[in-house]
Tab-separated table of C-alpha atoms in Angstrom:
chain	number	residue	atom	x	y	z
A	1	MET	CA	8.214	-113.657	-47.875
A	2	THR	CA	7.460	-116.697	-49.789
A	3	PRO	CA	9.437	-119.911	-50.589
A	4	ALA	CA	11.511	-119.628	-54.054
A	5	ALA	CA	11.807	-123.082	-55.119
A	6	GLN	CA	11.113	-123.977	-58.660
A	7	ARG	CA	10.707	-120.378	-59.615
A	8	GLN	CA	12.043	-119.466	-63.270
A	9	ASN	CA	13.015	-116.460	-65.365
A	10	TRP	CA	10.649	-115.349	-68.360
A	11	ALA	CA	12.356	-117.802	-70.856
A	12	GLY	CA	12.443	-120.829	-68.211
A	13	ASN	CA	15.967	-121.477	-68.979
A	14	VAL	CA	16.929	-120.470	-65.378
A	15	THR	CA	15.417	-122.059	-62.366
A	16	PHE	CA	16.482	-119.902	-59.535
A	17	ALA	CA	18.449	-121.209	-56.723
A	18	ALA	CA	17.266	-118.668	-54.201
A	19	GLN	CA	15.684	-119.866	-50.922
A	20	ARG	CA	13.053	-117.288	-50.616
A	21	LEU	CA	11.378	-114.241	-52.413
A	22	HIS	CA	10.701	-111.113	-50.487
A	23	ARG	CA	8.197	-108.403	-51.759
A	24	PRO	CA	8.820	-105.489	-49.236
A	25	GLU	CA	6.132	-102.959	-49.200
A	26	SER	CA	8.299	-100.085	-47.938
A	27	ILE	CA	11.941	-99.091	-48.165
A	28	GLU	CA	12.093	-99.661	-44.394
A	29	GLN	CA	11.163	-103.352	-44.948
A	30	LEU	CA	13.471	-103.678	-47.774
A	31	GLN	CA	16.378	-102.353	-45.511
A	32	ALA	CA	15.284	-105.068	-43.038
A	33	VAL	CA	15.527	-107.613	-45.528
A	34	VAL	CA	18.729	-106.732	-46.787
A	35	ALA	CA	20.430	-106.281	-43.395
A	36	ALA	CA	19.276	-109.724	-42.066
A	37	SER	CA	20.373	-111.479	-45.414
A	38	GLN	CA	23.523	-113.609	-45.745
A	39	ARG	CA	22.927	-113.580	-49.623
A	40	VAL	CA	20.625	-111.376	-51.444
A	41	ARG	CA	19.871	-110.042	-54.849
A	42	ALA	CA	17.224	-108.157	-56.669
A	43	LEU	CA	14.828	-109.717	-59.296
A	44	GLY	CA	13.796	-107.362	-61.933
A	45	SER	CA	11.089	-108.214	-64.764
A	46	GLY	CA	13.012	-111.694	-65.205
A	47	HIS	CA	13.938	-111.062	-68.959
A	48	SER	CA	17.689	-111.850	-68.361
A	49	PHE	CA	18.883	-115.326	-69.817
A	50	SER	CA	21.813	-115.440	-67.838
A	51	ARG	CA	21.863	-116.065	-64.171
A	52	ILE	CA	22.777	-112.537	-63.350
A	53	ALA	CA	19.547	-112.106	-60.891
A	54	ASP	CA	20.097	-115.474	-59.116
A	55	THR	CA	21.496	-116.239	-55.558
A	56	THR	CA	21.625	-118.907	-52.985
A	57	GLY	CA	20.104	-116.807	-50.453
A	58	ASP	CA	17.198	-114.180	-50.776
A	59	GLN	CA	15.739	-112.614	-53.964
A	60	VAL	CA	13.814	-109.378	-53.586
A	61	SER	CA	11.169	-108.232	-56.051
A	62	LEU	CA	10.597	-104.411	-55.757
A	63	ASP	CA	7.146	-104.666	-57.465
A	64	GLY	CA	5.564	-104.101	-54.053
A	65	LEU	CA	7.054	-100.928	-53.259
A	66	PRO	CA	4.896	-97.715	-53.849
A	67	GLU	CA	5.232	-96.796	-57.583
A	68	THR	CA	6.594	-93.220	-57.905
A	69	VAL	CA	6.943	-91.235	-61.227
A	70	VAL	CA	8.014	-87.627	-60.239
A	71	LEU	CA	8.791	-85.103	-62.871
A	72	ASP	CA	11.070	-82.044	-62.293
A	73	THR	CA	10.399	-79.443	-65.049
A	74	GLU	CA	13.261	-77.274	-63.744
A	75	SER	CA	15.761	-80.004	-64.179
A	76	SER	CA	14.115	-81.782	-66.911
A	77	THR	CA	14.465	-85.049	-64.835
A	78	VAL	CA	12.108	-87.600	-63.642
A	79	THR	CA	12.599	-89.767	-60.570
A	80	ILE	CA	11.204	-93.289	-60.268
A	81	SER	CA	10.857	-96.229	-58.135
A	82	ALA	CA	13.016	-99.032	-59.137
A	83	GLY	CA	10.302	-101.446	-60.047
A	84	VAL	CA	8.710	-99.044	-62.812
A	85	ARG	CA	8.662	-100.597	-66.439
A	86	TYR	CA	9.797	-98.623	-69.415
A	87	GLY	CA	6.318	-98.868	-71.027
A	88	ASP	CA	4.589	-97.515	-68.104
A	89	LEU	CA	7.063	-94.738	-67.440
A	90	ALA	CA	7.048	-93.768	-71.247
A	91	ALA	CA	3.238	-93.260	-71.189
A	92	GLN	CA	3.221	-90.865	-68.131
A	93	LEU	CA	6.316	-88.807	-69.946
A	94	GLN	CA	4.408	-88.606	-73.049
A	95	ALA	CA	1.266	-87.041	-71.106
A	96	ALA	CA	3.692	-84.545	-69.878
A	97	GLY	CA	5.373	-83.756	-73.125
A	98	ARG	CA	8.669	-85.507	-72.186
A	99	ALA	CA	10.470	-88.436	-73.400
A	100	LEU	CA	13.473	-90.570	-72.999
A	101	PRO	CA	16.064	-90.501	-75.997
A	102	ASN	CA	15.611	-94.123	-76.588
A	103	LEU	CA	13.958	-97.441	-75.756
A	104	ALA	CA	14.695	-101.202	-75.988
A	105	SER	CA	13.029	-103.616	-78.290
A	106	LEU	CA	10.799	-104.445	-75.360
A	107	PRO	CA	8.956	-101.981	-73.201
A	108	HIS	CA	7.970	-104.677	-70.645
A	109	ILE	CA	11.206	-104.662	-68.748
A	110	SER	CA	12.062	-102.820	-65.467
A	111	VAL	CA	13.975	-99.512	-65.699
A	112	ALA	CA	16.406	-100.492	-62.650
A	113	GLY	CA	17.126	-103.977	-64.311
A	114	ALA	CA	17.751	-102.686	-67.670
A	115	CYS	CA	20.209	-99.969	-66.463
A	116	ALA	CA	21.992	-102.603	-64.189
A	117	THR	CA	22.711	-104.739	-67.508
A	118	ALA	CA	23.389	-101.757	-69.835
A	119	THR	CA	20.388	-102.592	-72.043
A	120	HIS	CA	19.994	-100.632	-75.168
A	121	GLY	CA	18.115	-99.593	-78.211
A	122	SER	CA	19.549	-98.800	-81.403
A	123	GLY	CA	20.917	-95.741	-83.366
A	124	ASP	CA	24.348	-94.382	-84.332
A	125	ALA	CA	24.192	-91.426	-81.773
A	126	ASN	CA	21.914	-93.234	-79.150
A	127	ARG	CA	23.601	-94.428	-76.056
A	128	CYS	CA	22.608	-97.463	-73.701
A	129	LEU	CA	19.693	-96.639	-71.775
A	130	ALA	CA	21.531	-96.475	-68.403
A	131	THR	CA	23.221	-93.181	-69.753
A	132	ALA	CA	20.145	-91.328	-68.927
A	133	VAL	CA	20.607	-91.990	-65.155
A	134	SER	CA	21.820	-88.732	-63.419
A	135	GLY	CA	20.939	-90.063	-59.892
A	136	MET	CA	20.302	-93.302	-57.880
A	137	GLU	CA	19.466	-94.388	-54.482
A	138	LEU	CA	20.299	-97.816	-53.326
A	139	VAL	CA	20.268	-100.088	-50.077
A	140	LYS	CA	23.810	-101.271	-49.145
A	141	ALA	CA	24.553	-104.587	-47.451
A	142	THR	CA	24.123	-102.861	-44.022
A	143	GLY	CA	20.618	-101.845	-44.815
A	144	ASP	CA	21.786	-98.221	-45.095
A	145	VAL	CA	20.476	-96.096	-47.926
A	146	VAL	CA	22.981	-94.215	-50.099
A	147	THR	CA	22.350	-91.706	-52.821
A	148	LEU	CA	24.757	-90.790	-55.788
A	149	SER	CA	24.326	-87.987	-58.279
A	150	ARG	CA	26.135	-86.783	-61.449
A	151	ASP	CA	26.556	-83.488	-59.934
A	152	ASP	CA	28.175	-84.623	-56.478
A	153	ASP	CA	29.647	-88.170	-57.414
A	154	PRO	CA	30.087	-88.361	-61.316
A	155	ASP	CA	32.872	-91.023	-61.224
A	156	GLU	CA	31.329	-93.204	-58.707
A	157	LEU	CA	27.850	-92.917	-60.642
A	158	ASP	CA	29.512	-93.666	-63.906
A	159	ALA	CA	30.954	-96.867	-62.044
A	160	SER	CA	27.684	-97.686	-60.386
A	161	VAL	CA	24.838	-97.499	-62.729
A	162	VAL	CA	25.891	-100.610	-64.588
A	163	GLY	CA	26.286	-102.130	-61.493
A	164	LEU	CA	25.143	-105.684	-62.434
A	165	GLY	CA	23.165	-105.982	-59.069
A	166	SER	CA	26.384	-106.372	-56.910
A	167	LEU	CA	26.578	-102.854	-55.273
A	168	GLY	CA	23.284	-103.063	-53.464
A	169	ILE	CA	19.445	-102.846	-54.404
A	170	VAL	CA	18.614	-99.882	-56.224
A	171	THR	CA	15.481	-98.170	-54.979
A	172	ARG	CA	15.169	-95.111	-56.935
A	173	LEU	CA	16.523	-93.524	-60.238
A	174	THR	CA	16.574	-90.052	-61.715
A	175	LEU	CA	16.630	-90.064	-65.345
A	176	ASP	CA	17.195	-87.058	-67.914
A	177	THR	CA	14.428	-86.342	-70.160
A	178	VAL	CA	13.960	-84.678	-73.473
A	179	PRO	CA	11.038	-82.979	-75.223
A	180	ALA	CA	8.469	-85.634	-76.558
A	181	PHE	CA	8.873	-86.449	-80.399
A	182	ASP	CA	7.238	-88.319	-82.967
A	183	VAL	CA	8.769	-91.251	-84.899
A	184	ALA	CA	7.532	-92.849	-88.231
A	185	GLN	CA	8.581	-96.549	-88.623
A	186	SER	CA	9.102	-98.386	-91.828
A	187	VAL	CA	10.016	-102.080	-92.624
A	188	TYR	CA	12.052	-102.875	-95.945
A	189	GLU	CA	12.436	-106.420	-96.869
A	190	ASP	CA	14.874	-108.556	-98.932
A	191	MET	CA	17.809	-106.393	-99.031
A	192	PRO	CA	20.716	-107.942	-101.104
A	193	TRP	CA	23.568	-108.982	-98.877
A	194	GLU	CA	26.052	-106.989	-100.960
A	195	GLU	CA	24.022	-103.746	-100.065
A	196	LEU	CA	24.602	-104.420	-96.325
A	197	ILE	CA	28.145	-105.167	-96.698
A	198	ASP	CA	29.045	-102.341	-99.260
A	199	GLY	CA	26.946	-99.744	-97.507
A	200	PHE	CA	26.898	-100.777	-93.884
A	201	ALA	CA	27.658	-97.414	-92.515
A	202	GLU	CA	25.107	-95.709	-94.631
A	203	VAL	CA	22.444	-98.274	-93.721
A	204	PHE	CA	22.838	-97.635	-89.888
A	205	ALA	CA	23.032	-93.959	-90.531
A	206	SER	CA	19.943	-93.788	-92.534
A	207	ALA	CA	17.565	-93.182	-89.428
A	208	TYR	CA	17.259	-92.172	-85.874
A	209	SER	CA	16.972	-96.013	-84.965
A	210	VAL	CA	17.932	-98.951	-87.358
A	211	SER	CA	17.714	-102.629	-86.937
A	212	VAL	CA	18.783	-105.263	-89.500
A	213	PHE	CA	17.511	-108.634	-89.071
A	214	THR	CA	18.733	-111.736	-90.763
A	215	ASP	CA	18.425	-115.459	-90.316
A	216	TRP	CA	22.216	-115.953	-91.400
A	217	HIS	CA	20.863	-118.431	-94.162
A	218	SER	CA	19.416	-116.586	-97.077
A	219	PRO	CA	21.944	-114.159	-98.949
A	220	ARG	CA	19.492	-111.320	-98.430
A	221	VAL	CA	18.720	-109.311	-95.338
A	222	TYR	CA	15.370	-110.465	-93.945
A	223	GLN	CA	14.187	-107.096	-92.801
A	224	VAL	CA	15.383	-103.554	-92.109
A	225	TRP	CA	13.445	-101.620	-89.639
A	226	LEU	CA	13.935	-97.974	-89.953
A	227	LYS	CA	12.794	-95.688	-87.189
A	228	ARG	CA	12.749	-91.922	-88.390
A	229	ARG	CA	12.174	-88.931	-85.973
A	230	SER	CA	9.804	-86.356	-87.684
A	231	ASP	CA	11.699	-83.539	-86.495
A	232	HIS	CA	15.256	-84.843	-87.451
A	233	ASP	CA	15.135	-87.143	-90.281
A	234	GLU	CA	13.710	-86.780	-93.794
A	235	ALA	CA	10.056	-86.125	-93.571
A	236	HIS	CA	9.141	-87.357	-97.088
A	237	ALA	CA	6.988	-90.545	-97.453
A	238	PRO	CA	9.214	-93.853	-97.439
A	239	GLN	CA	10.496	-94.806	-100.848
A	240	ARG	CA	9.036	-97.988	-102.146
A	241	HIS	CA	12.543	-99.355	-103.072
A	242	TRP	CA	15.661	-98.514	-101.097
A	243	ARG	CA	19.107	-99.946	-101.450
A	244	GLY	CA	17.645	-102.961	-103.375
A	245	ALA	CA	14.978	-103.775	-100.505
A	246	THR	CA	11.032	-103.303	-100.989
A	247	LEU	CA	8.837	-101.469	-98.706
A	248	ALA	CA	6.804	-103.775	-96.749
A	249	ASP	CA	3.108	-103.796	-97.884
A	250	GLY	CA	1.854	-104.384	-94.309
A	251	PRO	CA	2.866	-104.618	-90.721
A	252	ARG	CA	5.487	-107.245	-89.999
A	253	ASN	CA	6.958	-109.035	-86.833
A	254	PRO	CA	10.718	-109.330	-86.870
A	255	VAL	CA	10.537	-112.856	-85.606
A	256	PRO	CA	9.525	-115.216	-88.542
A	257	GLY	CA	6.140	-116.699	-88.106
A	258	MET	CA	4.950	-114.591	-85.468
A	259	SER	CA	1.753	-112.386	-85.628
A	260	PRO	CA	2.591	-108.663	-86.514
A	261	VAL	CA	-0.316	-107.556	-84.005
A	262	HIS	CA	2.488	-107.761	-81.203
A	263	ALA	CA	4.607	-105.407	-83.390
A	264	THR	CA	4.528	-101.658	-83.016
A	265	GLU	CA	2.949	-99.596	-85.648
A	266	GLN	CA	4.683	-99.225	-89.159
A	267	LEU	CA	3.814	-98.160	-92.715
A	268	GLY	CA	5.538	-94.893	-92.100
A	269	VAL	CA	2.540	-93.693	-89.709
A	270	PRO	CA	3.958	-91.047	-87.470
A	271	GLY	CA	3.361	-91.499	-83.824
A	272	PRO	CA	4.582	-90.907	-80.296
A	273	TRP	CA	8.113	-92.030	-79.702
A	274	HIS	CA	7.356	-94.781	-77.088
A	275	GLU	CA	4.837	-96.280	-79.331
A	276	ARG	CA	7.471	-96.606	-82.314
A	277	LEU	CA	11.038	-96.972	-80.725
A	278	PRO	CA	10.375	-100.743	-79.147
A	279	HIS	CA	9.624	-103.335	-81.614
A	280	PHE	CA	6.784	-104.588	-79.613
A	281	ARG	CA	3.785	-103.116	-77.929
A	282	LEU	CA	3.205	-103.102	-74.157
A	283	ALA	CA	-0.145	-104.369	-74.261
A	284	PHE	CA	0.999	-107.647	-75.743
A	285	THR	CA	3.483	-110.304	-74.670
A	286	PRO	CA	5.935	-110.621	-77.629
A	287	SER	CA	6.472	-114.494	-77.372
A	288	ASN	CA	5.817	-117.019	-74.938
A	289	GLY	CA	9.489	-117.466	-73.759
A	290	GLU	CA	10.461	-120.046	-76.031
A	291	GLU	CA	13.608	-118.789	-76.939
A	292	LEU	CA	17.416	-118.244	-75.619
A	293	GLN	CA	19.306	-115.031	-76.514
A	294	SER	CA	22.998	-113.891	-77.014
A	295	GLU	CA	24.496	-110.540	-77.727
A	296	TYR	CA	27.958	-109.234	-78.468
A	297	PHE	CA	29.236	-105.600	-78.762
A	298	LEU	CA	32.037	-104.716	-81.051
A	299	PRO	CA	33.831	-101.635	-82.326
A	300	ARG	CA	31.672	-100.355	-84.758
A	301	GLY	CA	34.494	-100.313	-87.430
A	302	SER	CA	34.524	-104.098	-87.193
A	303	GLY	CA	31.016	-104.403	-88.341
A	304	VAL	CA	31.603	-105.534	-91.909
A	305	ASP	CA	34.346	-107.907	-90.900
A	306	ALA	CA	32.360	-109.400	-88.258
A	307	VAL	CA	29.402	-110.014	-90.646
A	308	GLU	CA	31.575	-111.712	-93.067
A	309	SER	CA	33.125	-113.869	-90.337
A	310	LEU	CA	29.739	-114.919	-89.188
A	311	TRP	CA	28.688	-115.621	-92.565
A	312	ARG	CA	31.299	-118.030	-93.102
A	313	ILE	CA	29.830	-120.246	-90.207
A	314	ARG	CA	26.142	-119.526	-91.405
A	315	GLU	CA	25.533	-123.464	-91.662
A	316	ARG	CA	26.180	-123.700	-87.940
A	317	ILE	CA	24.094	-120.651	-86.837
A	318	ALA	CA	21.034	-120.969	-89.051
A	319	PRO	CA	19.717	-124.395	-87.758
A	320	VAL	CA	19.366	-123.227	-84.295
A	321	LEU	CA	18.535	-119.675	-84.934
A	322	GLN	CA	14.855	-118.130	-84.758
A	323	ILE	CA	16.274	-114.414	-85.897
A	324	ALA	CA	19.340	-112.466	-85.383
A	325	GLU	CA	19.504	-108.661	-85.155
A	326	ILE	CA	22.239	-106.010	-85.802
A	327	ARG	CA	22.325	-102.601	-84.239
A	328	THR	CA	24.391	-99.785	-83.455
A	329	ILE	CA	24.952	-97.778	-80.153
A	330	ALA	CA	26.973	-94.932	-79.400
A	331	ALA	CA	29.922	-94.910	-76.836
A	332	ASP	CA	29.443	-94.114	-73.223
A	333	GLY	CA	31.421	-93.911	-70.020
A	334	LEU	CA	29.816	-96.230	-67.923
A	335	TRP	CA	32.610	-98.476	-66.472
A	336	MET	CA	30.979	-101.873	-66.930
A	337	SER	CA	28.972	-100.988	-70.058
A	338	PRO	CA	29.917	-103.034	-73.208
A	339	CYS	CA	29.906	-99.782	-75.093
A	340	TYR	CA	32.381	-98.242	-72.554
A	341	ARG	CA	34.495	-95.847	-74.735
A	342	ARG	CA	33.741	-97.290	-78.210
A	343	ASP	CA	30.827	-96.699	-80.849
A	344	SER	CA	29.558	-100.096	-81.041
A	345	VAL	CA	27.838	-102.435	-83.258
A	346	ALA	CA	25.786	-105.332	-81.510
A	347	PHE	CA	25.033	-108.814	-82.906
A	348	HIS	CA	21.917	-110.266	-81.274
A	349	PHE	CA	20.941	-113.918	-81.548
A	350	THR	CA	17.385	-115.223	-80.634
A	351	TRP	CA	18.143	-118.911	-80.434
A	352	ILE	CA	15.745	-121.939	-80.335
A	353	LYS	CA	15.046	-123.015	-76.752
A	354	ASP	CA	17.504	-125.984	-76.797
A	355	ILE	CA	20.561	-125.251	-74.504
A	356	ASP	CA	22.493	-128.364	-75.642
A	357	ARG	CA	22.212	-127.452	-79.131
A	358	VAL	CA	22.868	-123.888	-78.837
A	359	THR	CA	25.920	-123.847	-76.542
A	360	PRO	CA	28.216	-125.173	-79.066
A	361	VAL	CA	26.999	-122.825	-81.734
A	362	VAL	CA	27.413	-119.766	-79.142
A	363	ALA	CA	30.876	-120.762	-78.567
A	364	ALA	CA	31.436	-120.850	-82.376
A	365	VAL	CA	30.024	-117.521	-82.773
A	366	GLU	CA	32.345	-116.358	-80.104
A	367	ARG	CA	35.380	-117.860	-81.704
A	368	ALA	CA	34.291	-116.128	-85.124
A	369	LEU	CA	34.116	-112.849	-83.367
A	370	ALA	CA	37.188	-113.176	-81.151
A	371	PRO	CA	39.445	-111.020	-83.542
A	372	TYR	CA	37.102	-108.007	-83.034
A	373	ASP	CA	37.178	-107.928	-79.182
A	374	PRO	CA	33.621	-108.856	-78.295
A	375	ARG	CA	32.017	-107.786	-75.122
A	376	PRO	CA	29.017	-110.048	-74.197
A	377	HIS	CA	25.627	-108.731	-72.834
A	378	TRP	CA	25.719	-109.384	-69.176
A	379	GLY	CA	22.191	-110.593	-69.196
A	380	LYS	CA	22.412	-113.187	-71.872
A	381	LEU	CA	24.025	-116.315	-72.695
A	382	PHE	CA	27.833	-116.433	-73.439
A	383	THR	CA	30.690	-118.778	-73.066
A	384	MET	CA	33.646	-116.494	-73.108
A	385	SER	CA	36.144	-117.121	-70.610
A	386	PRO	CA	36.478	-114.978	-67.501
A	387	GLU	CA	39.958	-113.821	-68.508
A	388	LEU	CA	38.864	-112.642	-72.049
A	389	VAL	CA	35.834	-110.829	-70.684
A	390	ARG	CA	37.657	-109.083	-68.092
A	391	ALA	CA	40.516	-108.109	-70.722
A	392	GLN	CA	37.568	-106.102	-72.411
A	393	TYR	CA	37.057	-103.665	-69.555
A	394	GLU	CA	39.834	-101.352	-68.640
A	395	ARG	CA	38.193	-100.411	-65.184
A	396	GLU	CA	37.137	-103.820	-64.176
A	397	SER	CA	39.703	-103.925	-61.376
A	398	GLN	CA	38.532	-100.541	-60.004
A	399	PHE	CA	35.097	-101.673	-60.389
A	400	ARG	CA	35.907	-104.907	-58.312
A	401	HIS	CA	37.733	-102.711	-55.729
A	402	LEU	CA	34.334	-100.687	-55.616
A	403	LEU	CA	32.315	-103.862	-55.121
A	404	GLN	CA	34.431	-104.610	-52.118
A	405	HIS	CA	33.839	-101.024	-50.755
A	406	PHE	CA	30.082	-101.337	-50.794
A	407	ASP	CA	29.891	-104.752	-50.003
A	408	PRO	CA	32.780	-106.057	-47.958
A	409	GLY	CA	30.872	-109.123	-46.887
A	410	ARG	CA	29.972	-110.312	-50.563
A	411	LYS	CA	26.431	-110.287	-49.905
A	412	PHE	CA	25.234	-109.246	-53.287
A	413	ARG	CA	27.481	-111.583	-55.150
A	414	ASN	CA	26.427	-114.748	-56.863
A	415	ASP	CA	28.166	-117.505	-59.041
A	416	LEU	CA	28.146	-115.271	-62.101
A	417	VAL	CA	29.788	-112.067	-60.623
A	418	ASN	CA	32.399	-114.487	-58.740
A	419	THR	CA	33.185	-116.066	-61.885
A	420	TYR	CA	33.617	-113.032	-64.140
A	421	LEU	CA	34.598	-110.315	-61.412
A	422	PRO	CA	36.328	-112.443	-58.618
A	423	ALA	CA	36.753	-110.536	-55.253
A	424	HIS	CA	40.163	-108.917	-54.723
A	425	PRO	CA	42.112	-111.021	-52.061
C-alpha cells in the first residue's frame, strides 16, 4: 500500500482523489483490503478520461496479482486474471490457434476495465468486447468471492459484465474464443463527403471492421480503414480507387502528424487478427496522453442524420479537434452497454488537451446529437444531464437495485456513479 496523492490517469486530465493505492499479491490480500475499506475502486490501465475509476478512499491495482491465462479447449473459452491486457492475452491465444472476435483500437488496455465500460472495436456484426464474457469472479463489499456464469446466472451476468466498477472488484473473467483468423488492412484517403453520406451503410458493410476518420473541417473524409478477414471478405487485392477515395501508398497513422510506426501493418498484407484489428501496435505507446476523448452511441439508422447535424457545427468542432472516428457496433444484451438492444453507430472525438476550450464544444456536440438519443461512453468525457443519460437505459432502475443488493454500504460507489445512477432510497 502506498499513498495515492497526485496520481493521474494516462491522459493526465484526472488527478485521483484516492487516499491510498493497494497492489495486493493474492486474492486473499485483495479480500482483506476490500473488507477493511470504507470506499474502494479498482484501477485498470488508467485509459479512462472520466472519473469512473476514482474514489475518495482506496484504489486497488490488480497488476500485482498472479497473471493467469488458462485455455479450455473443450468449451473454447479462456479464463484470465483481471489485470491481463488485451495485447498480452491475444498473443497467447494466437499461439494456441484461438482468437477473440474483435479488439479495440488500443491493445494496451486491461480486459476487466474494458469490459466494465463496454469498450468496443468496429464492425457491423461485431458486438462490444464485454459480450465475450461467459463467466466472472469478483470480490464483494464483504470481502467474499462471488462467481457468475452464463449457464447458471444468465440474467445476472448480463447485468454485471458492464458493471462500471460498482458491484465489486473483478478478479477473473472467462471469455469465449473463436478459431484464429487473418486480417488484411488497407487505408483509403480523401473520400468525397458525398460518398459517405450517400453510401453510409455500404461503406460500413464493406469489411469485417471499418473506421472512418474525419477532421470535421475538410469536405472530404480524411481516412477510411478497412480490415478484411481473409476467410470472410473479398480475397482480391485492394483496389487503387474505391468510392472516390485513393488507396494509401504507404503506412498511415489515423492521427494527423503522428508517425505511422506506431500503427498496425497496412497495405493489404494479411496477418494475425491481433496484429491488424487494433489501430496501434502493442510495442509502441500510440501517443503521450496529450488528448481528451468523448464518444456517443446512436441507433445505426440515425448515422447519416447525425453526420449532417455535426457538419452544421463543424466550425465549432474543428478548432479543438485532433481527429474524429466513426464506427459501427452490433447490438447486445448487456444492461448498461451503450449498445443495449440496438445496432449502433459511434461518433468518437479525440480533442486537444484543453478542458476549458473543449467542454463547451462537447456540450454543443451533445445538443446536435440530442434528437438521436445518444448514449455516452462511460469512460470518456460528457456533459449530458443525469436524467438524459438514465433515460437511455431501460434497465437502469433494475441495475441500481442490483448495486444495492451487491453493495448495500455503497462501498464501491463514487461521484460519477452517484451522479448518474443514484442509490434508491
